[in-house]
Structure formats: structure tokens, C-alpha cells
Coordinates of C-alpha atoms in Angstrom, one line a residue:
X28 CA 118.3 105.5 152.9
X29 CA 115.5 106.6 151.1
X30 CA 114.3 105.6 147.7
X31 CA 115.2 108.8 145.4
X32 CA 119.0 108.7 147.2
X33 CA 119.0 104.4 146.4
X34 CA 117.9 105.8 142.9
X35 CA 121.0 108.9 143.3
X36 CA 123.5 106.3 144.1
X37 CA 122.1 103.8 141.5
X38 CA 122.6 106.4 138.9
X39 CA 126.1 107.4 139.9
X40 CA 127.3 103.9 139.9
X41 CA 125.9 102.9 136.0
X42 CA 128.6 101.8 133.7
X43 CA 126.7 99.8 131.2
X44 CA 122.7 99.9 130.0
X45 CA 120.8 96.2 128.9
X46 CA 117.6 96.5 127.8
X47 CA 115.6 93.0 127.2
X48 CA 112.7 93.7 124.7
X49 CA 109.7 91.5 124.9
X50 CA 107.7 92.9 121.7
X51 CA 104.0 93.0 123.5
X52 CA 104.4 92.1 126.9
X53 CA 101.2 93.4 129.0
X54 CA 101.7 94.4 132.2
X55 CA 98.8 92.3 133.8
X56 CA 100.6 89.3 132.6
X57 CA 104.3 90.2 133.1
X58 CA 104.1 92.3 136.4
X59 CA 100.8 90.5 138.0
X60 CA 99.6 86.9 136.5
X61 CA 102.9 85.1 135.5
X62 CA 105.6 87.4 138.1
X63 CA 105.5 84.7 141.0
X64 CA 106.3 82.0 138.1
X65 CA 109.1 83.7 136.7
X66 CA 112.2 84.0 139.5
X67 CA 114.3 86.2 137.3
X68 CA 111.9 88.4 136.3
X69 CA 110.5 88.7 139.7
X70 CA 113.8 89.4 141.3
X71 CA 114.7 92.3 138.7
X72 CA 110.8 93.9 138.7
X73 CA 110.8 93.5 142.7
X74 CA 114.3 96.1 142.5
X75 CA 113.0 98.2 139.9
X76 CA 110.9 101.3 138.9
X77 CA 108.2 99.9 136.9
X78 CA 104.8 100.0 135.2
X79 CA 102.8 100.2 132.6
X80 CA 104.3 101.9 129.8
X81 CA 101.6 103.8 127.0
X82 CA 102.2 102.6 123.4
X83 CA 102.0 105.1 120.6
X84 CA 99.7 105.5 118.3
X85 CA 99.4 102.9 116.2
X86 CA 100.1 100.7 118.8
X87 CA 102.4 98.3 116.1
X88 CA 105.4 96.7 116.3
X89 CA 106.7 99.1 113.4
X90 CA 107.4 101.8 114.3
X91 CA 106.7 101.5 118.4
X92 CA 110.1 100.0 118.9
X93 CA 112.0 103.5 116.8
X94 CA 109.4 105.6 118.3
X95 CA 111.0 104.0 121.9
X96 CA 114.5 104.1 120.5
X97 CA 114.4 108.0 119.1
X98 CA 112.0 109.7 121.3
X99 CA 110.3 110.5 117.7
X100 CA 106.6 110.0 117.0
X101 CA 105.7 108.2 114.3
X102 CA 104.9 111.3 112.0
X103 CA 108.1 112.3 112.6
X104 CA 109.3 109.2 112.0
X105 CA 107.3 108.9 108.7
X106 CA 106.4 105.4 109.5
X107 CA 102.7 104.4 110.5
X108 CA 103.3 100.4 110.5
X109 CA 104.5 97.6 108.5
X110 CA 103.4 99.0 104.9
X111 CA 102.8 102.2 103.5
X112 CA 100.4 103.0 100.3
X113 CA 102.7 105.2 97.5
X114 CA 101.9 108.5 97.1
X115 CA 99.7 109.1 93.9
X116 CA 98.6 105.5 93.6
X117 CA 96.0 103.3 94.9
X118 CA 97.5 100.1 96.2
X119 CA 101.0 100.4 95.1
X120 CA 102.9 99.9 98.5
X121 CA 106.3 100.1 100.4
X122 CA 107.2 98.4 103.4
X123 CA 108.8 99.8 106.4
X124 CA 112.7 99.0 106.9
X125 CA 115.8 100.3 108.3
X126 CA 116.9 102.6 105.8
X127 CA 113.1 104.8 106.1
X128 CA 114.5 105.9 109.6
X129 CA 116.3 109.1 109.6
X130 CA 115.7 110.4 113.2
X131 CA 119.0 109.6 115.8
X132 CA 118.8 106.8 118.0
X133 CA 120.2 106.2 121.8
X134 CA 122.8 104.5 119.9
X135 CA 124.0 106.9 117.6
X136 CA 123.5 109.5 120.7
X137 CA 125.9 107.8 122.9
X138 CA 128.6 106.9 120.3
X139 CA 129.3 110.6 120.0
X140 CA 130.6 109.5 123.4
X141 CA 132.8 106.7 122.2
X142 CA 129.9 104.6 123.5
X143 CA 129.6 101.1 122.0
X144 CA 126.3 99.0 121.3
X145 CA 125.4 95.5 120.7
X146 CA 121.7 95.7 119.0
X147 CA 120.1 92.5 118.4
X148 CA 116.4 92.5 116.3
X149 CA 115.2 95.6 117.0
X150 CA 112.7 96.7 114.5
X151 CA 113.1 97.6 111.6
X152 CA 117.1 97.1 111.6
X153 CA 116.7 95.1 108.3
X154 CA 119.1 96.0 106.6
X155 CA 121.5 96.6 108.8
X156 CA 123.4 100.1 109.1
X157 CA 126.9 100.8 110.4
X158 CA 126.8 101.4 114.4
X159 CA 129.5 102.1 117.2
X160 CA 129.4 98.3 117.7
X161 CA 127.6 95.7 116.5
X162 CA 124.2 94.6 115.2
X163 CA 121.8 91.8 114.3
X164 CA 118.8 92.3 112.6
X165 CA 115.2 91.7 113.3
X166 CA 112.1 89.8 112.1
X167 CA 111.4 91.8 108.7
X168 CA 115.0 89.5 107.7
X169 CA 114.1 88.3 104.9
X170 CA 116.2 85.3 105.9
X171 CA 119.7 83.8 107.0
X172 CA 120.9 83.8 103.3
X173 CA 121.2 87.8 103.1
X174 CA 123.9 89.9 105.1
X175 CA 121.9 90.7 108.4
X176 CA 124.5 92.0 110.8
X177 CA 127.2 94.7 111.4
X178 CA 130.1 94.3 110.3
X179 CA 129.2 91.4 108.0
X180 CA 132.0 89.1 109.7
X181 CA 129.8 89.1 112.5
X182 CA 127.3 86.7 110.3
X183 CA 129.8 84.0 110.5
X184 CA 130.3 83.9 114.3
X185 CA 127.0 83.7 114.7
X186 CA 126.2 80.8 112.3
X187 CA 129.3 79.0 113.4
X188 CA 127.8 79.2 117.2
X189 CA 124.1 78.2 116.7
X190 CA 124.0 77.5 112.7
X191 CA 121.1 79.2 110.8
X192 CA 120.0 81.8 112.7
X193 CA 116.0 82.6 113.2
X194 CA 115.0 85.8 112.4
X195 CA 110.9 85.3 112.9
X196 CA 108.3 82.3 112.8
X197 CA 105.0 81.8 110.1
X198 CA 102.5 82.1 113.3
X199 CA 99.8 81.9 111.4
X200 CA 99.4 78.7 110.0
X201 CA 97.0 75.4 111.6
X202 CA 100.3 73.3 112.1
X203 CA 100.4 74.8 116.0
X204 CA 102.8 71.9 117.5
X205 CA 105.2 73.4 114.4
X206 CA 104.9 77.3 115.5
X207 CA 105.1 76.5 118.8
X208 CA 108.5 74.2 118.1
X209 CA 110.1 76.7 116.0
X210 CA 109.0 79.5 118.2
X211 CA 111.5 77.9 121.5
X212 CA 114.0 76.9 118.6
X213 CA 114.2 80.3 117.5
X214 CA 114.5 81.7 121.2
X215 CA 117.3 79.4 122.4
X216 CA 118.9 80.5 119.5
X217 CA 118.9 84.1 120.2
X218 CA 119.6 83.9 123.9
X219 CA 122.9 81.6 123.0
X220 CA 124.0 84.9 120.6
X221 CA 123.0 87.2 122.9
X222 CA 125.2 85.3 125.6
X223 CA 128.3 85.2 123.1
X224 CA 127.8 88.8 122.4
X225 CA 127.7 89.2 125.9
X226 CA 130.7 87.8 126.7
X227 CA 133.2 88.5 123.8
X228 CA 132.3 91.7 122.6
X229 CA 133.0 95.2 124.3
X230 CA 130.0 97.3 125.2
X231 CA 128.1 99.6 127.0
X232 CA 124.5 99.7 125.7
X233 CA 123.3 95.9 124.6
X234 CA 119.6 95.9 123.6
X235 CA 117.5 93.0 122.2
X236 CA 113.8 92.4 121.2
X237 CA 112.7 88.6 121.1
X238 CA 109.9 88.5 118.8
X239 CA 108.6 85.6 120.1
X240 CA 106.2 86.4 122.6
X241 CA 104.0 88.0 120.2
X242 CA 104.1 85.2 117.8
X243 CA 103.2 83.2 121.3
X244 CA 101.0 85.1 121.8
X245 CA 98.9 86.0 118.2
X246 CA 99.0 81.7 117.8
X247 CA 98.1 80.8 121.3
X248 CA 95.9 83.3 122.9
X249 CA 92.3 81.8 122.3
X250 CA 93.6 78.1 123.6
X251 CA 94.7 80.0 127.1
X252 CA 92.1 82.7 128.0
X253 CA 88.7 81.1 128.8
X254 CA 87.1 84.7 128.7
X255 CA 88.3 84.5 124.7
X256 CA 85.0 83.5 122.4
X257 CA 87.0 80.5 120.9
X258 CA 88.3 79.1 123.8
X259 CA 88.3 75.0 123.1
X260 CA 87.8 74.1 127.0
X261 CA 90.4 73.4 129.7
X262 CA 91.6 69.9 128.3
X263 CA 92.9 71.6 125.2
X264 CA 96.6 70.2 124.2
X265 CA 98.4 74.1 123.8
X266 CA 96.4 75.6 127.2
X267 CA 99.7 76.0 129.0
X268 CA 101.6 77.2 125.4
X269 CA 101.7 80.9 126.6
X270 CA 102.7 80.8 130.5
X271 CA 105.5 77.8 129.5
X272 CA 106.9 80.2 126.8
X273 CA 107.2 83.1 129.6
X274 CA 109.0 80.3 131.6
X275 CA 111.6 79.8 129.0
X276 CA 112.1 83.5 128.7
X277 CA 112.6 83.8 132.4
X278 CA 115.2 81.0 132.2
X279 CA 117.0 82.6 129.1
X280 CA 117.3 86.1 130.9
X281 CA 118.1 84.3 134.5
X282 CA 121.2 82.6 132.7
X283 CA 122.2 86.5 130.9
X284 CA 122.0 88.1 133.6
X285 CA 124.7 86.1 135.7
X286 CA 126.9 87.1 133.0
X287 CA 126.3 91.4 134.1
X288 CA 127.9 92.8 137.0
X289 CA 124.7 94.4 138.6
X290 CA 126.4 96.5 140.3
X291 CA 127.3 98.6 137.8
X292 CA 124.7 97.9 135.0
X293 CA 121.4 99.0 134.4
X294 CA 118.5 96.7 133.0
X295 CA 115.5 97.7 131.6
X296 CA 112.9 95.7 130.8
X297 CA 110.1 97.0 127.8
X298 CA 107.9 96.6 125.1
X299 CA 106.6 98.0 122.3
X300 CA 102.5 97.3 123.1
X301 CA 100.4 95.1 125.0
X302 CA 98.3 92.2 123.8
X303 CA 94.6 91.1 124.4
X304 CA 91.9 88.9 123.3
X305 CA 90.9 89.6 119.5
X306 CA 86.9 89.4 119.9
X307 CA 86.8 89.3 115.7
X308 CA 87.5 91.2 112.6
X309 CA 85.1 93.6 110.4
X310 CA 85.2 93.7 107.0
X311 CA 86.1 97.5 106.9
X312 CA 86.0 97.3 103.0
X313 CA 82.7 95.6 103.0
X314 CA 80.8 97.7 105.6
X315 CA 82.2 100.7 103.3
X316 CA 80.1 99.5 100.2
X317 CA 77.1 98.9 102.3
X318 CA 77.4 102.7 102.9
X319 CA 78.1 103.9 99.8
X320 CA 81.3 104.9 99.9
X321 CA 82.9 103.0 98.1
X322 CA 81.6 102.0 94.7
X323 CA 82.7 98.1 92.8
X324 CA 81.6 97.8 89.4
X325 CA 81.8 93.8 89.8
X326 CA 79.5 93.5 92.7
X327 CA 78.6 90.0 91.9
X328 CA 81.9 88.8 93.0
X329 CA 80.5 89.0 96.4
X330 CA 78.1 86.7 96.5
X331 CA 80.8 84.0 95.0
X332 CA 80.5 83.0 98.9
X333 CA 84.3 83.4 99.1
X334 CA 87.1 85.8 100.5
X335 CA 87.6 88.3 98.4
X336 CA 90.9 90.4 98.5
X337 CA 90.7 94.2 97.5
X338 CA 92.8 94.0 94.4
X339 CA 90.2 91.8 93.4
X340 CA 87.5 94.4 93.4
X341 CA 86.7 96.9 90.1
X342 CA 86.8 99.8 92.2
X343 CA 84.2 102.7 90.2
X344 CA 87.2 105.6 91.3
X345 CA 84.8 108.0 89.7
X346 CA 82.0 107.3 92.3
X347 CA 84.3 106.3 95.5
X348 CA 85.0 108.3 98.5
X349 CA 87.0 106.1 100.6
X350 CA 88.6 102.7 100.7
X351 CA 90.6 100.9 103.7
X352 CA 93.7 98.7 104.8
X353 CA 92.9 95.5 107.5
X354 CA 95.4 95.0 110.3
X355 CA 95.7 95.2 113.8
X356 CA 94.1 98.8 113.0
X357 CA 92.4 100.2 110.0
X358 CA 94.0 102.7 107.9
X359 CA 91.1 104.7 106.1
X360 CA 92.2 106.8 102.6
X361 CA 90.1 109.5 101.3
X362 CA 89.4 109.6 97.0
X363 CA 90.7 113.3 96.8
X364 CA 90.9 115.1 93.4
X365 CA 94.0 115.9 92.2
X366 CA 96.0 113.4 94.6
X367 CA 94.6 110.1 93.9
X368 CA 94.7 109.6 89.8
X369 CA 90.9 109.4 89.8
X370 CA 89.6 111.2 92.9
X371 CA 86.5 113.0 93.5
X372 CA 86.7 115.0 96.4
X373 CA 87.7 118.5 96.0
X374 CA 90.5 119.6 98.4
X375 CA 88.4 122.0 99.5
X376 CA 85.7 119.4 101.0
X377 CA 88.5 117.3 101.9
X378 CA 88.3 118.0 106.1
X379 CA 84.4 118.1 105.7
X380 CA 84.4 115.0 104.1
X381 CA 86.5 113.4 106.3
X382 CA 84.5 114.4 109.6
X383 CA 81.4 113.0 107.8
X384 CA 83.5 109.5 107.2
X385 CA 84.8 109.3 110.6
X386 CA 81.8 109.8 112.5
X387 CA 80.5 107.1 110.8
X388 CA 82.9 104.9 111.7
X389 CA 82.8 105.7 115.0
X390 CA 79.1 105.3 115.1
X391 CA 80.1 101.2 113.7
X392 CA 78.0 98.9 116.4
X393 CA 79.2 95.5 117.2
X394 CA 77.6 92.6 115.9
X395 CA 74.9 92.6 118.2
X396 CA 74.1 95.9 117.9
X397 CA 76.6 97.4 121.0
X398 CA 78.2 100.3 121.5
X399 CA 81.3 100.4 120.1
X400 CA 84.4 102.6 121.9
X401 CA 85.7 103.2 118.3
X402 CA 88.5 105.7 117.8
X403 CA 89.7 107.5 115.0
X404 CA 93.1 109.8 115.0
X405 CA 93.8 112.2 112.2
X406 CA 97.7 111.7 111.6
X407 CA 98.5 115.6 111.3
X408 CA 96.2 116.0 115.0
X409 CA 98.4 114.1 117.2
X410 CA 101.8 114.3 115.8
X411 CA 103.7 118.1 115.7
X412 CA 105.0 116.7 112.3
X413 CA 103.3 114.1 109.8
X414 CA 105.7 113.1 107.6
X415 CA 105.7 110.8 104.2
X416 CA 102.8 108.4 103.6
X417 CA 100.6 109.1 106.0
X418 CA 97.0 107.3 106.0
X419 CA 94.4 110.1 106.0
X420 CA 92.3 108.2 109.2
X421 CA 94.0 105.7 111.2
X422 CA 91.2 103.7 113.0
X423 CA 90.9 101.2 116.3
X424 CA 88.0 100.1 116.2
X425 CA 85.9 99.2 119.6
X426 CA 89.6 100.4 121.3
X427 CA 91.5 97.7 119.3
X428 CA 89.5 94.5 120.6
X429 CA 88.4 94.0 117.0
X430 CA 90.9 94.2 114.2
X431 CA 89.9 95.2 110.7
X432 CA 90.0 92.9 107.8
X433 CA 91.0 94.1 104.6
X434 CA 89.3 91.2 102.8
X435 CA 85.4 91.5 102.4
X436 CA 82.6 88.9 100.4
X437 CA 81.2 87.5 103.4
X438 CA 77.3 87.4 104.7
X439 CA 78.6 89.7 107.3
X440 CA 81.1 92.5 108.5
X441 CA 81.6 90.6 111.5
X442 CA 83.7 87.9 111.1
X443 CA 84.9 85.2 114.6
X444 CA 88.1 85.0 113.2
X445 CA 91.1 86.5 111.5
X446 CA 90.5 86.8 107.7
X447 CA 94.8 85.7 107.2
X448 CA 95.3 82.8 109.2
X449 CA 94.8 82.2 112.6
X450 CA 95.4 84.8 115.1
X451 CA 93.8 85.0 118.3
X452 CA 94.8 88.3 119.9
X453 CA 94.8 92.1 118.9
X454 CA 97.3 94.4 120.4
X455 CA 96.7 96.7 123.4
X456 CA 97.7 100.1 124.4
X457 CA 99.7 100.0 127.6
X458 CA 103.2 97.7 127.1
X459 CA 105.7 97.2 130.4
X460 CA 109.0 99.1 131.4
X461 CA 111.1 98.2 134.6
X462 CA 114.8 100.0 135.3
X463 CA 117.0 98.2 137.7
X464 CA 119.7 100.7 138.6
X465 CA 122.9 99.2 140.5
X466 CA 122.5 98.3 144.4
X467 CA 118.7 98.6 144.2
X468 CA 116.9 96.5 146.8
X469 CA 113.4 97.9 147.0
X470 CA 110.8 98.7 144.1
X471 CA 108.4 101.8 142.7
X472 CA 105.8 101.7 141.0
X473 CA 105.5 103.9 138.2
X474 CA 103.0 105.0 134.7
X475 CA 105.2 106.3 131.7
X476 CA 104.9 106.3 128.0
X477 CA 106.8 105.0 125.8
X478 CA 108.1 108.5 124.9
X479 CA 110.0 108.6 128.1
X480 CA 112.6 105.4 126.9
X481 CA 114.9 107.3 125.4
X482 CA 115.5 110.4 127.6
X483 CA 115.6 108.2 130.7
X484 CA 118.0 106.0 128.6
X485 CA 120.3 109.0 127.8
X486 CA 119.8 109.7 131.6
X487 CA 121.6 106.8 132.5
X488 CA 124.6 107.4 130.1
X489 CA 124.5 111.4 131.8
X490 CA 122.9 112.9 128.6
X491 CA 119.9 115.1 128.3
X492 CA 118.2 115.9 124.5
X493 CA 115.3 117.5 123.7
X494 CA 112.8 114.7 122.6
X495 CA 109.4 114.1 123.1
X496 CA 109.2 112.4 126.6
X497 CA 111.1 113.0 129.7
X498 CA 113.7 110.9 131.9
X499 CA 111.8 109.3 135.3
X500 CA 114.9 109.1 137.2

């Protein structure tokens, strides 16, 4: 039989969809590095359609895993990470959370069917909203003391089964034996009510993201990759840290899956974005001053030979042209007159302007005076719709191997660490997606983006929408 009919057949005999979620996954570690250490894993990859799977833009965590579950892009979405600057103000922010996301899910798609789900910490799901099923929510929890699950009884089973449940961990923090304790204590947790939901609830579509792995790997990245620039040496204590944490995750999802009946469900493995060395952060805020942009009226707080935060500054509005957010990538806002209370540039000069700004940024060398692949996206460029808050530049700079720090006062831009705590990694582009379809014995490799989740999902349930992406089976 040949591959597409073992795909035909697979199709024909899918009763139920499972989707394990491991937020920032990379393919070269999941599908190449760790496979042959990870048996269950291995055996579902080695039956699957799989590859890399192309992140959105901005590859982050919010709102990759809605973009995945709506087949929306983040302008659509209105969401362009974890926080979002107010419209009309300066620094006055909102952050990201269920009720933001308007746009249909596979979920609500398939309950017109009378399908029922089981969602577990899929983000943002905080707080959580009525489903055809049940729901848990996910790391933005503020913690176990609120309502975090549909219908509310469900709270009680779940704190009568494992006690307070673990919604994230503080990963950046020096205590690493801590983080990396509460990091297994809060995956054996979730695998024990993803089990019991499992077992005693009906359903057809079950999907969870365990936000561990990119805790694991933010915390733990520079003591395990001797190519990072802080690597400590072979004898340091947490060098094994991130290939034992995939090991308990391949022993969590070997003991779910006895509990399917493969031959009649589907599991997909995915996530959001990949992961890679952080090589350092750059002072976005401070390289911006040296070029004039923007303007401080309190420059001597600089030279205090501390950290400065932004809300720190005296910001001369009257003088300014732009000003930035830190993160994983750089959000870049343009002082434009008659938007911002005090802006300066004329509407008119607002695209000029902006071309001026970003081709200086792009032109940013590294440290030693390298080329830089720096890329900057105009929101309104790459989405067909930019909805809401949306940053006026949204910047990776060198291609996201450097992450942008929102603090400034230091005798450089360039800076060997994270300006927030420690945090060893920056997030990559490409992420990972396998399908296992009932009675497959033979894999394929394939390239998708992440745009594809959702119609191949619907696929599998025999429903086509129009949404960005397209079904690969």
C-alpha cells in the first residue's frame, strides 16, 4: 500500500484528535538530537508526517499558540505578544488574555458538530470561557486561588487528585536546583490531570501545552550548549538539566498514550516556536539616545552605573521620535502628532520617518562591529488585517539571536546577559508538528507553517474553512 492510501485509510478511520503541545520545541532537538533517547516520541515521529513547522511573526508564545488554534494571524488576532501599549498613552499597558480573542477556534469549530474538547493550558485561556467540554487554563493563571477551569466544579477534581495545581514556574531567578524542582513538580502534575481527564471525561479533541520546556529551556540553555558564550564547562552540576526534562516528558506522554486507542485517534505533536542560544541583549532604548531619537531630560541618571528602567527616564516628548519595548523581540513606537499626547511627527512624514528609523536599525552591528541579519516587519505589511494595539515596528534583531532589553544605563548596548534575570536562550523561527493518523507504520517528512494546524486539524474531524493555511493530508 502506498503512503497517500496508509494516509486515506488513516483519515477514514479517526474518531478522536490529541494534540500534545510542547511550547518551543525545535526540531533539531526533538526530531534529531534527543529522538533516539525518547522511545515514545520516537515511535509516534517514526509513524508520522512531520517537520519543522514556521512560527508566526512574532515568534511568542502569545499569540503563536491562537494563531495555531484559529488559523488567524496575529493582526487579526489583535495580539502581538504578552503586553500591549494603550492607545493614546505612552507606557500605559494591557496584557494579553483569553477574553482579547474573538476569532473561532478548532474547538468552537467542531462543537457545531456536537464535538467535545478537553483543553488544558493553552495560551491565553486565562480566564477560562465556556467550551463544548472542558478546560484548564494556562501559565498567565494568576494562581490556584482564582477559578481557572470550565465548568468551575472541575477545579475541585483536579485539586482533590494532585492538590494545588501549577500553572507556570519563576524561571528566572539564581536558585536553579528550585526551578528546576518545581519545573518536574509542575509537569507530573499536569500529566496526572491530563490522565484523569483522559480517562473519565468524554471527548473527541483533547489538547495540552506543557509550559515547561521553555522554562527548561530559558533557565538551562547556557549550562548545556558548549557553542553558548556562557557555557561553565562540561563538569557543570545542571549539564544534563535539558535532555533529562525531555526524558520525563517522553515518559509522561508514553504512559498517555496507552490510555488512546491508536487505532482510531489522531496525535499531533506541535509548538508554538523554536528555541536557540541567546548570544546577548541590546539596550534598544539606549542605542536610541546615542542616535538622537529619543531625547531624556535627566541624562545623568545614566552614568549612576546602574540599570535604569524606562519609566525611570524624563522622556523630552517634544524632541523624541521613537522609544522601544525589550523582549524576545523589540517593539519600536513612532512619536506621531496627534496620536501620542505630545508627538512630533506629522502624519504625513509618518511612513518616511519610519523608513529612516528602520533602516537604521537594521544597519545595528554586533558588538564587534559584525553584520547583523536584523529584521524589521511593519505590522500592517505582513498581516491582510492589523488590528488593535499594534507596535508601529516589530524588530528581531540579528534574526532573534539577540533579544532586546528594555532597560538601558550601561557602558554599552551590548550586554552578555539578560537585563531581567537569567535567561539563556531566545526563541527561534521554525517549532515542530508530527500527525500520527490510525494504522500508520511508516513516516514522511514534511515543512508547514504553523498556519496549516488548524485546517489540517478540521481535516481530521471532515471540515474545511477558509483560514489562512491549508490541510497537508
Amino acid at each position: 500500500m502506498s503512503f497517500d492510501e496508509k494516509v486515506k485509510n488513516g483519515l477514514e478511520n479517526v474518531k478522536k484528535v490529541f494534540v500534545i503541545g510542547l511550547d518551543s520545541a525545535p526540531p533539531e532537538l526533538l526530531f534529531s538530537r534527543f529522538l533516539d533517547d525518547l522511545p515514545n516520541i520516537k515511535w509516534l515521529v517514526e509513524r508520522s508526517i512531520y517537520g519543522p513547522m514556521q512560527s508566526t511573526i512574532p515568534a511568542i508564545t502569545i499569540p503563536a499558540w491562537m494563531v495555531m488554534a484559529t488559523g488567524k494571524t496575529p493582526g487579526e488576532l489583535g495580539l502581538y505578544g504578552f503586553r500591549h501599549r494603550k492607545k493614546g498613552t505612552y507606557n500605559d499597558i494591557w496584557i494579553a488574555h483569553s477574553l482579547m480573542v474573538k476569532e473561532k477556534a478548532v474547538w468552537h469549530y467542531i462543537a457545531e458538530k456536537g464535538k467535545k474538547s478537553i483543553l488544558v493550558g493553552i495560551p491565553p485561556s486565562y480566564p477560562p470561557k465556556p467550551i463544548n467540554g472542558w478546560l484548564v487554563s494556562c501559565f498567565i493563571t494568576p494562581d490556584a486561588s482564582v477559578d481557572y477551569t470550565y465548568p468551575k466544579e472541575l477545579k475541585g477534581e483536579i485539586e482533590s487528585l494532585v492538590g494545588e495545581y501549577i500553572f507556570d514556574v519563576v524561571f528566572r531567578k539564581e536558585n536553579r536546583d528550585e526551578v528546576k524542582e518545581q519545573l518536574w513538580e509542575m509537569t507530573e502534575k499536569r500529566f496526572e490531570v491530563i490522565r484523569y481527564l483522559i480517562e473519565e471525561k468524554d471527548w473527541d479533541y483533547f489538547q495540552f501545552v506543557e509550559i515547561g520546556l521553555d522554562r527548561v529551556h530559558h533557565a538551562f540553555w547556557k549550562y548545556f550548549d558548549e557553542n553558548h558564550h556562557l557555557y561553565p564547562g562540561d563538569d557543570n552540576p545542571y549539564r544534563n538539566v535539558i535532555p533529562d526534562y525531555y526524558k520525563l516528558l517522553d515518559k509522561e506522554i508514553g504512559k498517555t498514550l496507552k490510555l488512546l486507542d491508536l487505532d482510531e485517534t489522531a496525535v499531533l505533536i506541535v509548538s508554538d516556536h523554536g528555541i536557540k542560544a541567546m548570544k546577548g541583549a541590546f539596550a534598544i532604548n539606549q542605542w536610541l539616545i546615542e542616535e538622537g531619537l529619543l531625547k531624556i531630560k535627566n541624562p545623568e541618571i545614566l552614568k549612576d552605573g546602574r540599570q535604569v528602567r524606562f519609566n525611570e527616564l524624563k522622556v523630552d516628548w517634544s524632541k523624541t521620535t521613537a522609544w522601544a519595548w525589550g523582549g524576545y523581540y523589540s517593539r519600536v513606537f513612532l512619536n506621531v502628532k496627534g496620536r501620542e499626547p505630545q508627538g512630533i511627527i506629522p502624519p504625513e512624514k509618518f511612513h518616511p520617518v519610519r523608513d529612516e528609523v528602520a533602516e537604521l536599525i537594521k544597519n545595528i552591528r554586533g558588538p564587534n562591529g559584525e553584520k547583523w541579519d536584523t529584521k524589521v516587519f511593519y505590522p500592517e505589511d505582513i498581516y491582510p488585517i492589523a488590528k488593535g494595539d499594534k507596535p508601529d515596528m516589530m524588530v528581531y534583531l540579528d534574526d532573534l539571536n539577540w533579544r532586546a532589553a528594555g532597560t538601558l544605563g550601561y557602558e554599552t548596548p551590548y550586554l552578555l546577559e539578560n537585563d531581567l534575570g537569567p535567561d539563556d536562550a531566545v526563541h527561534a523561527e521554525y517549532g515542530v508538528f508530527s500527525l500520527y493518523l490510525p494504522g500508520m507504520d511508516e513516516s514522511k517528512q514534511t515543512q508547514l507553517t504553523i498556519y496549516d494546524f488548524a485546517p489540517t486539524v478540521l481535516r481530521l474531524f471532515g471540515m474545511r474553512k477558509l483560514l489562512n493555511g491549508k490541510s497537508i493530508v
